[in-house]
Amino acid sequence: MSAKERLSASVDADLVAVAQEAVAQGRADSISAWVNEALRLKVAHDRRLRALDEFVAAFEAEQGEITEAEMSEAARRARGRAVVVRGTPTPGQTGGPGERGVA
């Protein structure tokens, strides 16, 4: 584990309450541990976004810019393969878990 450094930060009251609840329920050892985990998750999230941005930039450099029409078509196909968990399936979607729609 890396060295610790003391930090003073202002945090929204609702987030402090959630952190305290996590500690009380045994889901975190301390508020500091909870904040550390949140920061680790944020770092990982930002890294994934940067990697995705680099991937898209490399793809577009090789294949050309992804158009609005291509994004709309990809979204339509993804919706067609989506599994409806709640509500009523739209045309082209399946209605049950474990089934896959075919578009």
PDB file of C-alpha atoms in Angstrom:
ATOM      1  CA  MET A   1       0.000   0.000   0.000  1.00  0.00           C
ATOM      2  CA  SER A   2       1.218   3.489  -0.752  1.00  0.00           C
ATOM      3  CA  ALA A   3       2.014   6.116   1.835  1.00  0.00           C
ATOM      4  CA  LYS A   4      -0.912   8.084   3.174  1.00  0.00           C
ATOM      5  CA  GLU A   5      -1.236  11.843   3.012  1.00  0.00           C
ATOM      6  CA  ARG A   6      -3.660  13.894   5.065  1.00  0.00           C
ATOM      7  CA  LEU A   7      -6.224  15.781   3.019  1.00  0.00           C
ATOM      8  CA  SER A   8      -8.791  18.392   3.900  1.00  0.00           C
ATOM      9  CA  ALA A   9     -11.746  18.571   1.536  1.00  0.00           C
ATOM     10  CA  SER A  10     -15.273  19.911   1.571  1.00  0.00           C
ATOM     11  CA  VAL A  11     -17.760  17.195   0.692  1.00  0.00           C
ATOM     12  CA  ASP A  12     -21.489  17.412   0.061  1.00  0.00           C
ATOM     13  CA  ALA A  13     -23.445  16.430   3.158  1.00  0.00           C
ATOM     14  CA  ASP A  14     -25.417  13.737   1.353  1.00  0.00           C
ATOM     15  CA  LEU A  15     -22.177  12.028   0.303  1.00  0.00           C
ATOM     16  CA  VAL A  16     -20.815  12.179   3.847  1.00  0.00           C
ATOM     17  CA  ALA A  17     -24.040  10.527   5.039  1.00  0.00           C
ATOM     18  CA  VAL A  18     -23.640   7.744   2.467  1.00  0.00           C
ATOM     19  CA  ALA A  19     -20.031   7.216   3.550  1.00  0.00           C
ATOM     20  CA  GLN A  20     -21.056   7.072   7.212  1.00  0.00           C
ATOM     21  CA  GLU A  21     -23.768   4.556   6.345  1.00  0.00           C
ATOM     22  CA  ALA A  22     -21.248   2.401   4.467  1.00  0.00           C
ATOM     23  CA  VAL A  23     -19.003   2.382   7.542  1.00  0.00           C
ATOM     24  CA  ALA A  24     -21.926   1.622   9.879  1.00  0.00           C
ATOM     25  CA  GLN A  25     -22.981  -1.299   7.672  1.00  0.00           C
ATOM     26  CA  GLY A  26     -19.443  -2.656   7.476  1.00  0.00           C
ATOM     27  CA  ARG A  27     -19.070  -1.965   3.746  1.00  0.00           C
ATOM     28  CA  ALA A  28     -16.107   0.333   4.440  1.00  0.00           C
ATOM     29  CA  ASP A  29     -13.527   0.309   7.207  1.00  0.00           C
ATOM     30  CA  SER A  30     -13.650   4.094   7.566  1.00  0.00           C
ATOM     31  CA  ILE A  31     -14.725   7.224   5.761  1.00  0.00           C
ATOM     32  CA  SER A  32     -11.113   7.590   4.622  1.00  0.00           C
ATOM     33  CA  ALA A  33     -11.224   4.086   3.137  1.00  0.00           C
ATOM     34  CA  TRP A  34     -14.530   4.898   1.443  1.00  0.00           C
ATOM     35  CA  VAL A  35     -13.102   8.111  -0.040  1.00  0.00           C
ATOM     36  CA  ASN A  36      -9.954   6.274  -1.177  1.00  0.00           C
ATOM     37  CA  GLU A  37     -12.086   3.695  -2.988  1.00  0.00           C
ATOM     38  CA  ALA A  38     -14.157   6.451  -4.623  1.00  0.00           C
ATOM     39  CA  LEU A  39     -10.986   8.168  -5.826  1.00  0.00           C
ATOM     40  CA  ARG A  40      -9.594   4.857  -7.161  1.00  0.00           C
ATOM     41  CA  LEU A  41     -12.837   4.288  -9.074  1.00  0.00           C
ATOM     42  CA  LYS A  42     -12.660   7.828 -10.506  1.00  0.00           C
ATOM     43  CA  VAL A  43      -9.045   7.301 -11.621  1.00  0.00           C
ATOM     44  CA  ALA A  44      -9.968   4.003 -13.305  1.00  0.00           C
ATOM     45  CA  HIS A  45     -13.010   5.597 -14.962  1.00  0.00           C
ATOM     46  CA  ASP A  46     -10.933   8.482 -16.322  1.00  0.00           C
ATOM     47  CA  ARG A  47      -8.308   6.047 -17.666  1.00  0.00           C
ATOM     48  CA  ARG A  48     -10.997   4.046 -19.471  1.00  0.00           C
ATOM     49  CA  LEU A  49     -12.424   7.225 -21.008  1.00  0.00           C
ATOM     50  CA  ARG A  50      -8.963   8.298 -22.209  1.00  0.00           C
ATOM     51  CA  ALA A  51      -8.361   4.831 -23.686  1.00  0.00           C
ATOM     52  CA  LEU A  52     -11.717   4.940 -25.457  1.00  0.00           C
ATOM     53  CA  ASP A  53     -10.944   8.409 -26.802  1.00  0.00           C
ATOM     54  CA  GLU A  54      -7.570   7.176 -28.102  1.00  0.00           C
ATOM     55  CA  PHE A  55      -9.214   4.112 -29.662  1.00  0.00           C
ATOM     56  CA  VAL A  56     -11.846   6.204 -31.450  1.00  0.00           C
ATOM     57  CA  ALA A  57      -9.212   8.693 -32.650  1.00  0.00           C
ATOM     58  CA  ALA A  58      -7.050   5.871 -34.037  1.00  0.00           C
ATOM     59  CA  PHE A  59     -10.074   4.202 -35.663  1.00  0.00           C
ATOM     60  CA  GLU A  60     -11.166   7.462 -37.287  1.00  0.00           C
ATOM     61  CA  ALA A  61      -7.611   8.211 -38.453  1.00  0.00           C
ATOM     62  CA  GLU A  62      -7.623   4.875 -40.286  1.00  0.00           C
ATOM     63  CA  GLN A  63     -11.268   4.524 -41.328  1.00  0.00           C
ATOM     64  CA  GLY A  64     -12.523   8.095 -41.493  1.00  0.00           C
ATOM     65  CA  GLU A  65     -14.799  10.016 -39.159  1.00  0.00           C
ATOM     66  CA  ILE A  66     -17.690   8.087 -37.657  1.00  0.00           C
ATOM     67  CA  THR A  67     -20.837   9.735 -38.997  1.00  0.00           C
ATOM     68  CA  GLU A  68     -24.095  10.535 -37.191  1.00  0.00           C
ATOM     69  CA  ALA A  69     -25.823   8.039 -39.488  1.00  0.00           C
ATOM     70  CA  GLU A  70     -23.370   5.280 -38.489  1.00  0.00           C
ATOM     71  CA  MET A  71     -23.865   6.065 -34.795  1.00  0.00           C
ATOM     72  CA  SER A  72     -27.654   6.048 -35.221  1.00  0.00           C
ATOM     73  CA  GLU A  73     -27.524   2.694 -37.017  1.00  0.00           C
ATOM     74  CA  ALA A  74     -25.267   1.203 -34.335  1.00  0.00           C
ATOM     75  CA  ALA A  75     -27.641   2.444 -31.616  1.00  0.00           C
ATOM     76  CA  ARG A  76     -30.613   0.955 -33.496  1.00  0.00           C
ATOM     77  CA  ARG A  77     -28.882  -2.423 -33.763  1.00  0.00           C
ATOM     78  CA  ALA A  78     -27.894  -2.330 -30.074  1.00  0.00           C
ATOM     79  CA  ARG A  79     -31.483  -1.555 -29.054  1.00  0.00           C
ATOM     80  CA  GLY A  80     -32.638  -4.440 -31.227  1.00  0.00           C
ATOM     81  CA  ARG A  81     -30.358  -6.839 -29.339  1.00  0.00           C
ATOM     82  CA  ALA A  82     -31.211  -5.447 -25.913  1.00  0.00           C
ATOM     83  CA  VAL A  83     -33.014  -7.629 -23.412  1.00  0.00           C
ATOM     84  CA  VAL A  84     -35.995  -5.918 -21.845  1.00  0.00           C
ATOM     85  CA  VAL A  85     -35.932  -6.453 -18.101  1.00  0.00           C
ATOM     86  CA  ARG A  86     -38.774  -4.108 -17.204  1.00  0.00           C
ATOM     87  CA  GLY A  87     -41.617  -2.764 -19.246  1.00  0.00           C
ATOM     88  CA  THR A  88     -42.795  -3.841 -22.663  1.00  0.00           C
ATOM     89  CA  PRO A  89     -40.395  -4.784 -25.445  1.00  0.00           C
ATOM     90  CA  THR A  90     -40.361  -2.528 -28.475  1.00  0.00           C
ATOM     91  CA  PRO A  91     -40.519  -4.128 -31.931  1.00  0.00           C
ATOM     92  CA  GLY A  92     -37.333  -6.077 -32.573  1.00  0.00           C
ATOM     93  CA  GLN A  93     -36.522  -6.607 -28.885  1.00  0.00           C
ATOM     94  CA  THR A  94     -36.877  -9.799 -26.932  1.00  0.00           C
ATOM     95  CA  GLY A  95     -38.885  -9.978 -23.796  1.00  0.00           C
ATOM     96  CA  GLY A  96     -36.987 -12.228 -21.444  1.00  0.00           C
ATOM     97  CA  PRO A  97     -33.677 -12.463 -19.667  1.00  0.00           C
ATOM     98  CA  GLY A  98     -31.165 -14.682 -21.385  1.00  0.00           C
ATOM     99  CA  GLU A  99     -32.761 -14.242 -24.803  1.00  0.00           C
ATOM    100  CA  ARG A 100     -31.145 -12.164 -27.488  1.00  0.00           C
ATOM    101  CA  GLY A 101     -32.998 -10.128 -30.055  1.00  0.00           C
ATOM    102  CA  VAL A 102     -31.982 -10.325 -33.670  1.00  0.00           C
ATOM    103  CA  ALA A 103     -32.090  -7.169 -35.699  1.00  0.00           C
TER     104      ALA A 103
END
